[in-house]
Amino acid sequence: MIPELGHYALVLALALALAQAIVPLIGVKTGDPTLIAVAKPTALAQLLFVGLSFAALTASYVVSDFSVENVTQNSHSAMPLVYKITSVWGNHEGSMLLWVLILAMFGAALAVLGRNVPAALHAAVLSVQAIVATAFYLFILLTSNPFARLPQPPFEGRDLNPILQDIGLAIHPPLLYVGYVGFSVTFSFAAAALLIGRIDAAWARWVRPWTLVAWIFLTLGIAMGSYWAYYELGWGGWWFWDPVENASLMPWLAGTALLHSALVMEKREALKVWTILLAILTFSLSLIGTFLVRSGVLTSVHSFATDPARGVFILGILVVFIGGSLTLFAWRAPMLRQGGLFAPVSREGSLVFNNLFLTTACATVFVGTLYPLALEALTGAKISVGAPFFNMTFGPLMVPVMIAVPFGPLLAWKRGDLLGVAQRLLVAAAIALLALVATFALKGGSVVAPLGIGLAVFVIMGAATDLAERIGLFRMPVGTVLRRAVGLPRSAWGTAVAHAGLGVMLLGIVGESQWNIERIAAMKAGDVATVGRYELVFDGLDQREGPNFRELAVRFSVREGGIKIATLSPAKRAFTHREMATTEAALMRHGFSQLYVSLGDLNPDGSVAVRAYDKPLVLLIWIGTLVMSIGGALSLSDRRLRVGAPRPSKAKLGLQPAE
């Protein structure tokens, strides 16, 4: 009965989405406030019914209702409760239900929190949001019904994919989906603004908080996915340039550019075309990521769907939304009046510079990801585009961005003084140079690592310089400095913290990629392997039984200078119902670095293949992304992003015929 209720609730949510998509738009066109007012209650009701549907599927998993095909294929009665719950979105059908649930949450939040948005624009945004929801409800109901019943239910389920039986699955997909789906709000704002002709500084003020929310969660989702793959897959890497990893990176790059572009539009009413186009492209890239994961065109640990009908349906969604929005943009963009003018050397100019390189980097990832698929579809030839291509193209594009990051916040709007800013950054540059020289003296070898460390330090110290300049550090009395620090807008703190986080992350990337030490050995009891300054002593094997797996663990003593400092127990788990095995790496933290040990297969002679790494500064990669997200949250908490922007005068309407 519960699955049928869930299915029925989903159908009702579809009906509400259709009403929300059509009725308010008619109200906007006819100027009928009654029809316009339909948008808010239908958005809230839609969330209610999607929530009931998701709760019904979750209940089916919790009670192990194997009459539901989805539960049979992805659960097991012996699984821990936490994994029964995370199994809800550990499969194609359930993950799509989570997608529409988050989409409905954003729609309801927009309905409640959009009081400062003009009624007509608010209704149009909610209508576009509902059009997106309608497409995905139809996709789920027609091709991916999570409530399909089995005529003869089995006694036991097949179990969840063992790789997904990790706490990381409870965190990574929801975070990622909030980021993906969050950009649907900016997309809806862009489409609605083009439809009704309201594109101005106030529009940018309304869009920026939603963009920030999506960007923060996408940042955290990508970071969590990276760390999950790092410790769960056992290969010791944190980024593989997997096509599905790239699918999340592309909207992040475009979303970062959108954040900066919306800032310029809000402050100077410039870059309107850029901002609208980026709002459309960012969500379009999120949809492309959905297509890559669920169409079956990729083989990846992230991929769920293999049914061609699903791929065709999602491809149709792509064509309708991307093609339709770009057509609308092409029709209305020529009517956008030019905003405030600015010199190339200005804060606006620095943000344009940033956006050019970010979008170019995004295009590089896009081509590297989709070109092999397009080539195979057209010619049947199979090629692989891997890390060497992306490292040689993406990396160099990021270097100018990192150099420019400290300059941007210190430049004045409209016209800046580059020489003056360079003088204020002299201390930051001197500290960065010292770090570069010290790194080269201590580590030697390639100049890549010292240059990377120097650049990272320059970014961090540039952020500190920005704050120091704003509060008058070393130039004013301490009491005045403290008062200015307290009164500094949170968005200024957020910008500096986010930029510093970028530098911290770069430190981790340089340390892990340039100084990583790897040791692969076949070991038996009593054997010793040296990894950097550590010795691994093979103490013995342990056989363990889990709730739905068998585990072979190896005990290692970790010695430094002959003294035992830790015990590590990496393991291999065999899941009998899925007939699959997973690697459980063992990690030892030392400072911001880690000793990483994972197991391979048992050899005929009784030895075990062991892969060990000493990874300097690797934790800074994820600490940096966390700091970036904190910076975004500080900016989001700024009161100026929660109040309505002043209404423009009639002479400053966003859309007017070109003169």
JSON list of N, CA, C and O in Angstrom, two decimals, residues 69-70 73-74 90-97 135-148 287-297 302-319:
[
{"chain": "A", "resi": 69, "resn": "GLU", "atom": "N", "xyz": [10.50, -3.55, -6.81]},
{"chain": "A", "resi": 69, "resn": "GLU", "atom": "CA", "xyz": [11.66, -3.95, -7.61]},
{"chain": "A", "resi": 69, "resn": "GLU", "atom": "C", "xyz": [12.90, -3.13, -7.25]},
{"chain": "A", "resi": 69, "resn": "GLU", "atom": "O", "xyz": [14.01, -3.65, -7.16]},
{"chain": "A", "resi": 70, "resn": "ASN", "atom": "N", "xyz": [12.71, -1.84, -7.05]},
{"chain": "A", "resi": 70, "resn": "ASN", "atom": "CA", "xyz": [13.83, -0.97, -6.73]},
{"chain": "A", "resi": 70, "resn": "ASN", "atom": "C", "xyz": [14.51, -1.39, -5.43]},
{"chain": "A", "resi": 70, "resn": "ASN", "atom": "O", "xyz": [15.74, -1.38, -5.32]},
{"chain": "A", "resi": 73, "resn": "GLN", "atom": "N", "xyz": [16.51, -4.70, -5.96]},
{"chain": "A", "resi": 73, "resn": "GLN", "atom": "CA", "xyz": [17.74, -4.54, -6.71]},
{"chain": "A", "resi": 73, "resn": "GLN", "atom": "C", "xyz": [18.84, -3.81, -5.93]},
{"chain": "A", "resi": 73, "resn": "GLN", "atom": "O", "xyz": [20.01, -3.92, -6.29]},
{"chain": "A", "resi": 74, "resn": "ASN", "atom": "N", "xyz": [18.48, -3.10, -4.86]},
{"chain": "A", "resi": 74, "resn": "ASN", "atom": "CA", "xyz": [19.47, -2.22, -4.24]},
{"chain": "A", "resi": 74, "resn": "ASN", "atom": "C", "xyz": [19.50, -2.30, -2.71]},
{"chain": "A", "resi": 74, "resn": "ASN", "atom": "O", "xyz": [20.06, -1.40, -2.08]},
{"chain": "A", "resi": 90, "resn": "GLY", "atom": "N", "xyz": [20.92, 5.58, -3.85]},
{"chain": "A", "resi": 90, "resn": "GLY", "atom": "CA", "xyz": [22.08, 4.87, -4.39]},
{"chain": "A", "resi": 90, "resn": "GLY", "atom": "C", "xyz": [21.77, 4.12, -5.67]},
{"chain": "A", "resi": 90, "resn": "GLY", "atom": "O", "xyz": [22.45, 3.15, -6.00]},
{"chain": "A", "resi": 91, "resn": "ASN", "atom": "N", "xyz": [20.73, 4.54, -6.37]},
{"chain": "A", "resi": 91, "resn": "ASN", "atom": "CA", "xyz": [20.33, 3.89, -7.62]},
{"chain": "A", "resi": 91, "resn": "ASN", "atom": "C", "xyz": [19.70, 4.95, -8.51]},
{"chain": "A", "resi": 91, "resn": "ASN", "atom": "O", "xyz": [19.44, 6.08, -8.08]},
{"chain": "A", "resi": 92, "resn": "HIS", "atom": "N", "xyz": [19.46, 4.59, -9.75]},
{"chain": "A", "resi": 92, "resn": "HIS", "atom": "CA", "xyz": [18.97, 5.57, -10.72]},
{"chain": "A", "resi": 92, "resn": "HIS", "atom": "C", "xyz": [17.61, 6.14, -10.33]},
{"chain": "A", "resi": 92, "resn": "HIS", "atom": "O", "xyz": [17.42, 7.36, -10.25]},
{"chain": "A", "resi": 93, "resn": "GLU", "atom": "N", "xyz": [16.63, 5.26, -10.10]},
{"chain": "A", "resi": 93, "resn": "GLU", "atom": "CA", "xyz": [15.27, 5.73, -9.84]},
{"chain": "A", "resi": 93, "resn": "GLU", "atom": "C", "xyz": [15.20, 6.58, -8.57]},
{"chain": "A", "resi": 93, "resn": "GLU", "atom": "O", "xyz": [14.59, 7.66, -8.56]},
{"chain": "A", "resi": 94, "resn": "GLY", "atom": "N", "xyz": [15.82, 6.09, -7.51]},
{"chain": "A", "resi": 94, "resn": "GLY", "atom": "CA", "xyz": [15.78, 6.83, -6.25]},
{"chain": "A", "resi": 94, "resn": "GLY", "atom": "C", "xyz": [16.53, 8.14, -6.32]},
{"chain": "A", "resi": 94, "resn": "GLY", "atom": "O", "xyz": [16.11, 9.14, -5.73]},
{"chain": "A", "resi": 95, "resn": "SER", "atom": "N", "xyz": [17.65, 8.15, -7.04]},
{"chain": "A", "resi": 95, "resn": "SER", "atom": "CA", "xyz": [18.41, 9.40, -7.15]},
{"chain": "A", "resi": 95, "resn": "SER", "atom": "C", "xyz": [17.64, 10.45, -7.92]},
{"chain": "A", "resi": 95, "resn": "SER", "atom": "O", "xyz": [17.71, 11.64, -7.63]},
{"chain": "A", "resi": 96, "resn": "MET", "atom": "N", "xyz": [16.86, 10.02, -8.92]},
{"chain": "A", "resi": 96, "resn": "MET", "atom": "CA", "xyz": [16.03, 10.98, -9.65]},
{"chain": "A", "resi": 96, "resn": "MET", "atom": "C", "xyz": [14.90, 11.50, -8.78]},
{"chain": "A", "resi": 96, "resn": "MET", "atom": "O", "xyz": [14.49, 12.67, -8.88]},
{"chain": "A", "resi": 97, "resn": "LEU", "atom": "N", "xyz": [14.37, 10.65, -7.89]},
{"chain": "A", "resi": 97, "resn": "LEU", "atom": "CA", "xyz": [13.34, 11.12, -6.97]},
{"chain": "A", "resi": 97, "resn": "LEU", "atom": "C", "xyz": [13.94, 12.14, -6.00]},
{"chain": "A", "resi": 97, "resn": "LEU", "atom": "O", "xyz": [13.29, 13.14, -5.65]},
{"chain": "A", "resi": 135, "resn": "ALA", "atom": "N", "xyz": [9.14, 18.22, -16.55]},
{"chain": "A", "resi": 135, "resn": "ALA", "atom": "CA", "xyz": [9.94, 17.36, -17.42]},
{"chain": "A", "resi": 135, "resn": "ALA", "atom": "C", "xyz": [10.52, 16.18, -16.65]},
{"chain": "A", "resi": 135, "resn": "ALA", "atom": "O", "xyz": [10.50, 15.03, -17.12]},
{"chain": "A", "resi": 136, "resn": "PHE", "atom": "N", "xyz": [11.00, 16.44, -15.43]},
{"chain": "A", "resi": 136, "resn": "PHE", "atom": "CA", "xyz": [11.63, 15.36, -14.67]},
{"chain": "A", "resi": 136, "resn": "PHE", "atom": "C", "xyz": [10.60, 14.44, -14.02]},
{"chain": "A", "resi": 136, "resn": "PHE", "atom": "O", "xyz": [10.87, 13.24, -13.84]},
{"chain": "A", "resi": 137, "resn": "TYR", "atom": "N", "xyz": [9.43, 14.97, -13.66]},
{"chain": "A", "resi": 137, "resn": "TYR", "atom": "CA", "xyz": [8.36, 14.07, -13.19]},
{"chain": "A", "resi": 137, "resn": "TYR", "atom": "C", "xyz": [7.96, 13.10, -14.29]},
{"chain": "A", "resi": 137, "resn": "TYR", "atom": "O", "xyz": [7.78, 11.90, -14.05]},
{"chain": "A", "resi": 138, "resn": "LEU", "atom": "N", "xyz": [7.82, 13.62, -15.51]},
{"chain": "A", "resi": 138, "resn": "LEU", "atom": "CA", "xyz": [7.46, 12.75, -16.62]},
{"chain": "A", "resi": 138, "resn": "LEU", "atom": "C", "xyz": [8.56, 11.72, -16.87]},
{"chain": "A", "resi": 138, "resn": "LEU", "atom": "O", "xyz": [8.27, 10.54, -17.15]},
{"chain": "A", "resi": 139, "resn": "PHE", "atom": "N", "xyz": [9.81, 12.14, -16.77]},
{"chain": "A", "resi": 139, "resn": "PHE", "atom": "CA", "xyz": [10.92, 11.21, -16.96]},
{"chain": "A", "resi": 139, "resn": "PHE", "atom": "C", "xyz": [10.85, 10.06, -15.95]},
{"chain": "A", "resi": 139, "resn": "PHE", "atom": "O", "xyz": [11.02, 8.89, -16.30]},
{"chain": "A", "resi": 140, "resn": "ILE", "atom": "N", "xyz": [10.60, 10.41, -14.68]},
{"chain": "A", "resi": 140, "resn": "ILE", "atom": "CA", "xyz": [10.53, 9.38, -13.64]},
{"chain": "A", "resi": 140, "resn": "ILE", "atom": "C", "xyz": [9.34, 8.45, -13.87]},
{"chain": "A", "resi": 140, "resn": "ILE", "atom": "O", "xyz": [9.47, 7.22, -13.85]},
{"chain": "A", "resi": 141, "resn": "LEU", "atom": "N", "xyz": [8.17, 9.02, -14.09]},
{"chain": "A", "resi": 141, "resn": "LEU", "atom": "CA", "xyz": [6.96, 8.22, -14.20]},
{"chain": "A", "resi": 141, "resn": "LEU", "atom": "C", "xyz": [6.93, 7.36, -15.46]},
{"chain": "A", "resi": 141, "resn": "LEU", "atom": "O", "xyz": [6.40, 6.25, -15.46]},
{"chain": "A", "resi": 142, "resn": "LEU", "atom": "N", "xyz": [7.53, 7.85, -16.55]},
{"chain": "A", "resi": 142, "resn": "LEU", "atom": "CA", "xyz": [7.47, 7.11, -17.81]},
{"chain": "A", "resi": 142, "resn": "LEU", "atom": "C", "xyz": [8.63, 6.14, -18.01]},
{"chain": "A", "resi": 142, "resn": "LEU", "atom": "O", "xyz": [8.47, 5.12, -18.69]},
{"chain": "A", "resi": 143, "resn": "THR", "atom": "N", "xyz": [9.79, 6.43, -17.44]},
{"chain": "A", "resi": 143, "resn": "THR", "atom": "CA", "xyz": [10.96, 5.58, -17.70]},
{"chain": "A", "resi": 143, "resn": "THR", "atom": "C", "xyz": [11.64, 5.06, -16.44]},
{"chain": "A", "resi": 143, "resn": "THR", "atom": "O", "xyz": [12.44, 4.13, -16.54]},
{"chain": "A", "resi": 144, "resn": "SER", "atom": "N", "xyz": [11.36, 5.64, -15.27]},
{"chain": "A", "resi": 144, "resn": "SER", "atom": "CA", "xyz": [12.16, 5.30, -14.08]},
{"chain": "A", "resi": 144, "resn": "SER", "atom": "C", "xyz": [11.31, 5.24, -12.83]},
{"chain": "A", "resi": 144, "resn": "SER", "atom": "O", "xyz": [11.66, 5.82, -11.80]},
{"chain": "A", "resi": 145, "resn": "ASN", "atom": "N", "xyz": [10.21, 4.53, -12.91]},
{"chain": "A", "resi": 145, "resn": "ASN", "atom": "CA", "xyz": [9.29, 4.46, -11.78]},
{"chain": "A", "resi": 145, "resn": "ASN", "atom": "C", "xyz": [9.94, 3.73, -10.60]},
{"chain": "A", "resi": 145, "resn": "ASN", "atom": "O", "xyz": [10.24, 2.53, -10.68]},
{"chain": "A", "resi": 146, "resn": "PRO", "atom": "N", "xyz": [10.16, 4.42, -9.47]},
{"chain": "A", "resi": 146, "resn": "PRO", "atom": "CA", "xyz": [10.82, 3.76, -8.33]},
{"chain": "A", "resi": 146, "resn": "PRO", "atom": "C", "xyz": [9.88, 2.84, -7.55]},
{"chain": "A", "resi": 146, "resn": "PRO", "atom": "O", "xyz": [10.34, 2.13, -6.65]},
{"chain": "A", "resi": 147, "resn": "PHE", "atom": "N", "xyz": [8.57, 2.86, -7.88]},
{"chain": "A", "resi": 147, "resn": "PHE", "atom": "CA", "xyz": [7.59, 2.09, -7.11]},
{"chain": "A", "resi": 147, "resn": "PHE", "atom": "C", "xyz": [7.08, 0.87, -7.86]},
{"chain": "A", "resi": 147, "resn": "PHE", "atom": "O", "xyz": [6.08, 0.26, -7.46]},
{"chain": "A", "resi": 148, "resn": "ALA", "atom": "N", "xyz": [7.74, 0.49, -8.95]},
{"chain": "A", "resi": 148, "resn": "ALA", "atom": "CA", "xyz": [7.29, -0.69, -9.72]},
{"chain": "A", "resi": 148, "resn": "ALA", "atom": "C", "xyz": [7.33, -1.94, -8.84]},
{"chain": "A", "resi": 148, "resn": "ALA", "atom": "O", "xyz": [8.30, -2.19, -8.11]},
{"chain": "A", "resi": 287, "resn": "LEU", "atom": "N", "xyz": [22.41, 19.89, -16.41]},
{"chain": "A", "resi": 287, "resn": "LEU", "atom": "CA", "xyz": [21.59, 18.93, -17.14]},
{"chain": "A", "resi": 287, "resn": "LEU", "atom": "C", "xyz": [22.45, 17.97, -17.96]},
{"chain": "A", "resi": 287, "resn": "LEU", "atom": "O", "xyz": [22.15, 16.78, -18.05]},
{"chain": "A", "resi": 288, "resn": "ILE", "atom": "N", "xyz": [23.52, 18.50, -18.55]},
{"chain": "A", "resi": 288, "resn": "ILE", "atom": "CA", "xyz": [24.42, 17.63, -19.31]},
{"chain": "A", "resi": 288, "resn": "ILE", "atom": "C", "xyz": [25.06, 16.60, -18.39]},
{"chain": "A", "resi": 288, "resn": "ILE", "atom": "O", "xyz": [25.23, 15.42, -18.75]},
{"chain": "A", "resi": 289, "resn": "GLY", "atom": "N", "xyz": [25.42, 17.03, -17.17]},
{"chain": "A", "resi": 289, "resn": "GLY", "atom": "CA", "xyz": [25.95, 16.08, -16.20]},
{"chain": "A", "resi": 289, "resn": "GLY", "atom": "C", "xyz": [24.95, 14.99, -15.87]},
{"chain": "A", "resi": 289, "resn": "GLY", "atom": "O", "xyz": [25.30, 13.82, -15.76]},
{"chain": "A", "resi": 290, "resn": "THR", "atom": "N", "xyz": [23.67, 15.38, -15.75]},
{"chain": "A", "resi": 290, "resn": "THR", "atom": "CA", "xyz": [22.62, 14.38, -15.51]},
{"chain": "A", "resi": 290, "resn": "THR", "atom": "C", "xyz": [22.53, 13.40, -16.68]},
{"chain": "A", "resi": 290, "resn": "THR", "atom": "O", "xyz": [22.39, 12.18, -16.49]},
{"chain": "A", "resi": 291, "resn": "PHE", "atom": "N", "xyz": [22.62, 13.91, -17.89]},
{"chain": "A", "resi": 291, "resn": "PHE", "atom": "CA", "xyz": [22.58, 13.05, -19.08]},
{"chain": "A", "resi": 291, "resn": "PHE", "atom": "C", "xyz": [23.75, 12.07, -19.09]},
{"chain": "A", "resi": 291, "resn": "PHE", "atom": "O", "xyz": [23.57, 10.87, -19.36]},
{"chain": "A", "resi": 292, "resn": "LEU", "atom": "N", "xyz": [24.95, 12.55, -18.78]},
{"chain": "A", "resi": 292, "resn": "LEU", "atom": "CA", "xyz": [26.12, 11.69, -18.81]},
{"chain": "A", "resi": 292, "resn": "LEU", "atom": "C", "xyz": [26.00, 10.53, -17.82]},
{"chain": "A", "resi": 292, "resn": "LEU", "atom": "O", "xyz": [26.38, 9.40, -18.10]},
{"chain": "A", "resi": 293, "resn": "VAL", "atom": "N", "xyz": [25.46, 10.83, -16.63]},
{"chain": "A", "resi": 293, "resn": "VAL", "atom": "CA", "xyz": [25.39, 9.81, -15.59]},
{"chain": "A", "resi": 293, "resn": "VAL", "atom": "C", "xyz": [24.27, 8.81, -15.87]},
{"chain": "A", "resi": 293, "resn": "VAL", "atom": "O", "xyz": [24.40, 7.62, -15.59]},
{"chain": "A", "resi": 294, "resn": "ARG", "atom": "N", "xyz": [23.16, 9.28, -16.44]},
{"chain": "A", "resi": 294, "resn": "ARG", "atom": "CA", "xyz": [21.96, 8.45, -16.52]},
{"chain": "A", "resi": 294, "resn": "ARG", "atom": "C", "xyz": [21.58, 7.98, -17.91]},
{"chain": "A", "resi": 294, "resn": "ARG", "atom": "O", "xyz": [20.56, 7.34, -18.07]},
{"chain": "A", "resi": 295, "resn": "SER", "atom": "N", "xyz": [22.38, 8.29, -18.89]},
{"chain": "A", "resi": 295, "resn": "SER", "atom": "CA", "xyz": [22.02, 7.89, -20.25]},
{"chain": "A", "resi": 295, "resn": "SER", "atom": "C", "xyz": [22.61, 6.53, -20.64]},
{"chain": "A", "resi": 295, "resn": "SER", "atom": "O", "xyz": [22.19, 5.93, -21.61]},
{"chain": "A", "resi": 296, "resn": "GLY", "atom": "N", "xyz": [23.62, 6.07, -19.88]},
{"chain": "A", "resi": 296, "resn": "GLY", "atom": "CA", "xyz": [24.28, 4.83, -20.24]},
{"chain": "A", "resi": 296, "resn": "GLY", "atom": "C", "xyz": [25.42, 5.01, -21.22]},
{"chain": "A", "resi": 296, "resn": "GLY", "atom": "O", "xyz": [26.03, 4.02, -21.64]},
{"chain": "A", "resi": 297, "resn": "VAL", "atom": "N", "xyz": [25.75, 6.27, -21.59]},
{"chain": "A", "resi": 297, "resn": "VAL", "atom": "CA", "xyz": [26.85, 6.47, -22.55]},
{"chain": "A", "resi": 297, "resn": "VAL", "atom": "C", "xyz": [28.20, 6.36, -21.87]},
{"chain": "A", "resi": 297, "resn": "VAL", "atom": "O", "xyz": [29.23, 6.26, -22.54]},
{"chain": "A", "resi": 302, "resn": "HIS", "atom": "N", "xyz": [30.10, 6.04, -10.97]},
{"chain": "A", "resi": 302, "resn": "HIS", "atom": "CA", "xyz": [29.01, 6.97, -10.69]},
{"chain": "A", "resi": 302, "resn": "HIS", "atom": "C", "xyz": [27.76, 6.67, -11.51]},
{"chain": "A", "resi": 302, "resn": "HIS", "atom": "O", "xyz": [26.69, 7.16, -11.21]},
{"chain": "A", "resi": 303, "resn": "SER", "atom": "N", "xyz": [27.90, 5.93, -12.61]},
{"chain": "A", "resi": 303, "resn": "SER", "atom": "CA", "xyz": [26.80, 5.78, -13.55]},
{"chain": "A", "resi": 303, "resn": "SER", "atom": "C", "xyz": [25.75, 4.81, -13.03]},
{"chain": "A", "resi": 303, "resn": "SER", "atom": "O", "xyz": [26.08, 3.79, -12.42]},
{"chain": "A", "resi": 304, "resn": "PHE", "atom": "N", "xyz": [24.48, 5.11, -13.32]},
{"chain": "A", "resi": 304, "resn": "PHE", "atom": "CA", "xyz": [23.39, 4.26, -12.86]},
{"chain": "A", "resi": 304, "resn": "PHE", "atom": "C", "xyz": [22.64, 3.62, -14.02]},
{"chain": "A", "resi": 304, "resn": "PHE", "atom": "O", "xyz": [22.43, 2.43, -14.05]},
{"chain": "A", "resi": 305, "resn": "ALA", "atom": "N", "xyz": [22.21, 4.41, -14.98]},
{"chain": "A", "resi": 305, "resn": "ALA", "atom": "CA", "xyz": [21.26, 3.92, -15.98]},
{"chain": "A", "resi": 305, "resn": "ALA", "atom": "C", "xyz": [21.97, 3.30, -17.18]},
{"chain": "A", "resi": 305, "resn": "ALA", "atom": "O", "xyz": [23.03, 3.74, -17.59]},
{"chain": "A", "resi": 306, "resn": "THR", "atom": "N", "xyz": [21.34, 2.26, -17.74]},
{"chain": "A", "resi": 306, "resn": "THR", "atom": "CA", "xyz": [21.84, 1.66, -18.98]},
{"chain": "A", "resi": 306, "resn": "THR", "atom": "C", "xyz": [20.73, 1.49, -20.00]},
{"chain": "A", "resi": 306, "resn": "THR", "atom": "O", "xyz": [20.96, 0.95, -21.07]},
{"chain": "A", "resi": 307, "resn": "ASP", "atom": "N", "xyz": [19.52, 1.93, -19.68]},
{"chain": "A", "resi": 307, "resn": "ASP", "atom": "CA", "xyz": [18.39, 1.81, -20.58]},
{"chain": "A", "resi": 307, "resn": "ASP", "atom": "C", "xyz": [18.45, 2.92, -21.63]},
{"chain": "A", "resi": 307, "resn": "ASP", "atom": "O", "xyz": [18.39, 4.10, -21.28]},
{"chain": "A", "resi": 308, "resn": "PRO", "atom": "N", "xyz": [18.57, 2.60, -22.92]},
{"chain": "A", "resi": 308, "resn": "PRO", "atom": "CA", "xyz": [18.65, 3.64, -23.95]},
{"chain": "A", "resi": 308, "resn": "PRO", "atom": "C", "xyz": [17.45, 4.58, -23.96]},
{"chain": "A", "resi": 308, "resn": "PRO", "atom": "O", "xyz": [17.58, 5.75, -24.29]},
{"chain": "A", "resi": 309, "resn": "ALA", "atom": "N", "xyz": [16.26, 4.06, -23.58]},
{"chain": "A", "resi": 309, "resn": "ALA", "atom": "CA", "xyz": [15.07, 4.92, -23.56]},
{"chain": "A", "resi": 309, "resn": "ALA", "atom": "C", "xyz": [15.25, 6.09, -22.60]},
{"chain": "A", "resi": 309, "resn": "ALA", "atom": "O", "xyz": [14.80, 7.21, -22.87]},
{"chain": "A", "resi": 310, "resn": "ARG", "atom": "N", "xyz": [15.91, 5.83, -21.49]},
{"chain": "A", "resi": 310, "resn": "ARG", "atom": "CA", "xyz": [16.16, 6.90, -20.53]},
{"chain": "A", "resi": 310, "resn": "ARG", "atom": "C", "xyz": [17.10, 7.94, -21.12]},
{"chain": "A", "resi": 310, "resn": "ARG", "atom": "O", "xyz": [16.90, 9.15, -20.95]},
{"chain": "A", "resi": 311, "resn": "GLY", "atom": "N", "xyz": [18.14, 7.47, -21.80]},
{"chain": "A", "resi": 311, "resn": "GLY", "atom": "CA", "xyz": [19.07, 8.40, -22.42]},
{"chain": "A", "resi": 311, "resn": "GLY", "atom": "C", "xyz": [18.40, 9.27, -23.46]},
{"chain": "A", "resi": 311, "resn": "GLY", "atom": "O", "xyz": [18.65, 10.48, -23.54]},
{"chain": "A", "resi": 312, "resn": "VAL", "atom": "N", "xyz": [17.52, 8.66, -24.26]},
{"chain": "A", "resi": 312, "resn": "VAL", "atom": "CA", "xyz": [16.80, 9.43, -25.29]},
{"chain": "A", "resi": 312, "resn": "VAL", "atom": "C", "xyz": [15.88, 10.46, -24.65]},
{"chain": "A", "resi": 312, "resn": "VAL", "atom": "O", "xyz": [15.79, 11.61, -25.11]},
{"chain": "A", "resi": 313, "resn": "PHE", "atom": "N", "xyz": [15.22, 10.09, -23.57]},
{"chain": "A", "resi": 313, "resn": "PHE", "atom": "CA", "xyz": [14.30, 11.01, -22.89]},
{"chain": "A", "resi": 313, "resn": "PHE", "atom": "C", "xyz": [15.08, 12.20, -22.32]},
{"chain": "A", "resi": 313, "resn": "PHE", "atom": "O", "xyz": [14.67, 13.36, -22.49]},
{"chain": "A", "resi": 314, "resn": "ILE", "atom": "N", "xyz": [16.20, 11.92, -21.65]},
{"chain": "A", "resi": 314, "resn": "ILE", "atom": "CA", "xyz": [17.00, 13.01, -21.08]},
{"chain": "A", "resi": 314, "resn": "ILE", "atom": "C", "xyz": [17.60, 13.87, -22.19]},
{"chain": "A", "resi": 314, "resn": "ILE", "atom": "O", "xyz": [17.70, 15.09, -22.06]},
{"chain": "A", "resi": 315, "resn": "LEU", "atom": "N", "xyz": [17.99, 13.23, -23.29]},
{"chain": "A", "resi": 315, "resn": "LEU", "atom": "CA", "xyz": [18.49, 14.00, -24.42]},
{"chain": "A", "resi": 315, "resn": "LEU", "atom": "C", "xyz": [17.41, 14.95, -24.93]},
{"chain": "A", "resi": 315, "resn": "LEU", "atom": "O", "xyz": [17.69, 16.10, -25.29]},
{"chain": "A", "resi": 316, "resn": "GLY", "atom": "N", "xyz": [16.16, 14.49, -24.94]},
{"chain": "A", "resi": 316, "resn": "GLY", "atom": "CA", "xyz": [15.06, 15.36, -25.33]},
{"chain": "A", "resi": 316, "resn": "GLY", "atom": "C", "xyz": [14.90, 16.54, -24.37]},
{"chain": "A", "resi": 316, "resn": "GLY", "atom": "O", "xyz": [14.66, 17.67, -24.79]},
{"chain": "A", "resi": 317, "resn": "ILE", "atom": "N", "xyz": [15.07, 16.27, -23.05]},
{"chain": "A", "resi": 317, "resn": "ILE", "atom": "CA", "xyz": [15.02, 17.35, -22.06]},
{"chain": "A", "resi": 317, "resn": "ILE", "atom": "C", "xyz": [16.12, 18.37, -22.33]},
{"chain": "A", "resi": 317, "resn": "ILE", "atom": "O", "xyz": [15.91, 19.58, -22.27]},
{"chain": "A", "resi": 318, "resn": "LEU", "atom": "N", "xyz": [17.31, 17.85, -22.64]},
{"chain": "A", "resi": 318, "resn": "LEU", "atom": "CA", "xyz": [18.43, 18.75, -22.96]},
{"chain": "A", "resi": 318, "resn": "LEU", "atom": "C", "xyz": [18.09, 19.65, -24.15]},
{"chain": "A", "resi": 318, "resn": "LEU", "atom": "O", "xyz": [18.32, 20.87, -24.12]},
{"chain": "A", "resi": 319, "resn": "VAL", "atom": "N", "xyz": [17.57, 19.04, -25.20]},
{"chain": "A", "resi": 319, "resn": "VAL", "atom": "CA", "xyz": [17.26, 19.81, -26.40]},
{"chain": "A", "resi": 319, "resn": "VAL", "atom": "C", "xyz": [16.23, 20.89, -26.10]},
{"chain": "A", "resi": 319, "resn": "VAL", "atom": "O", "xyz": [16.37, 22.05, -26.53]}
]
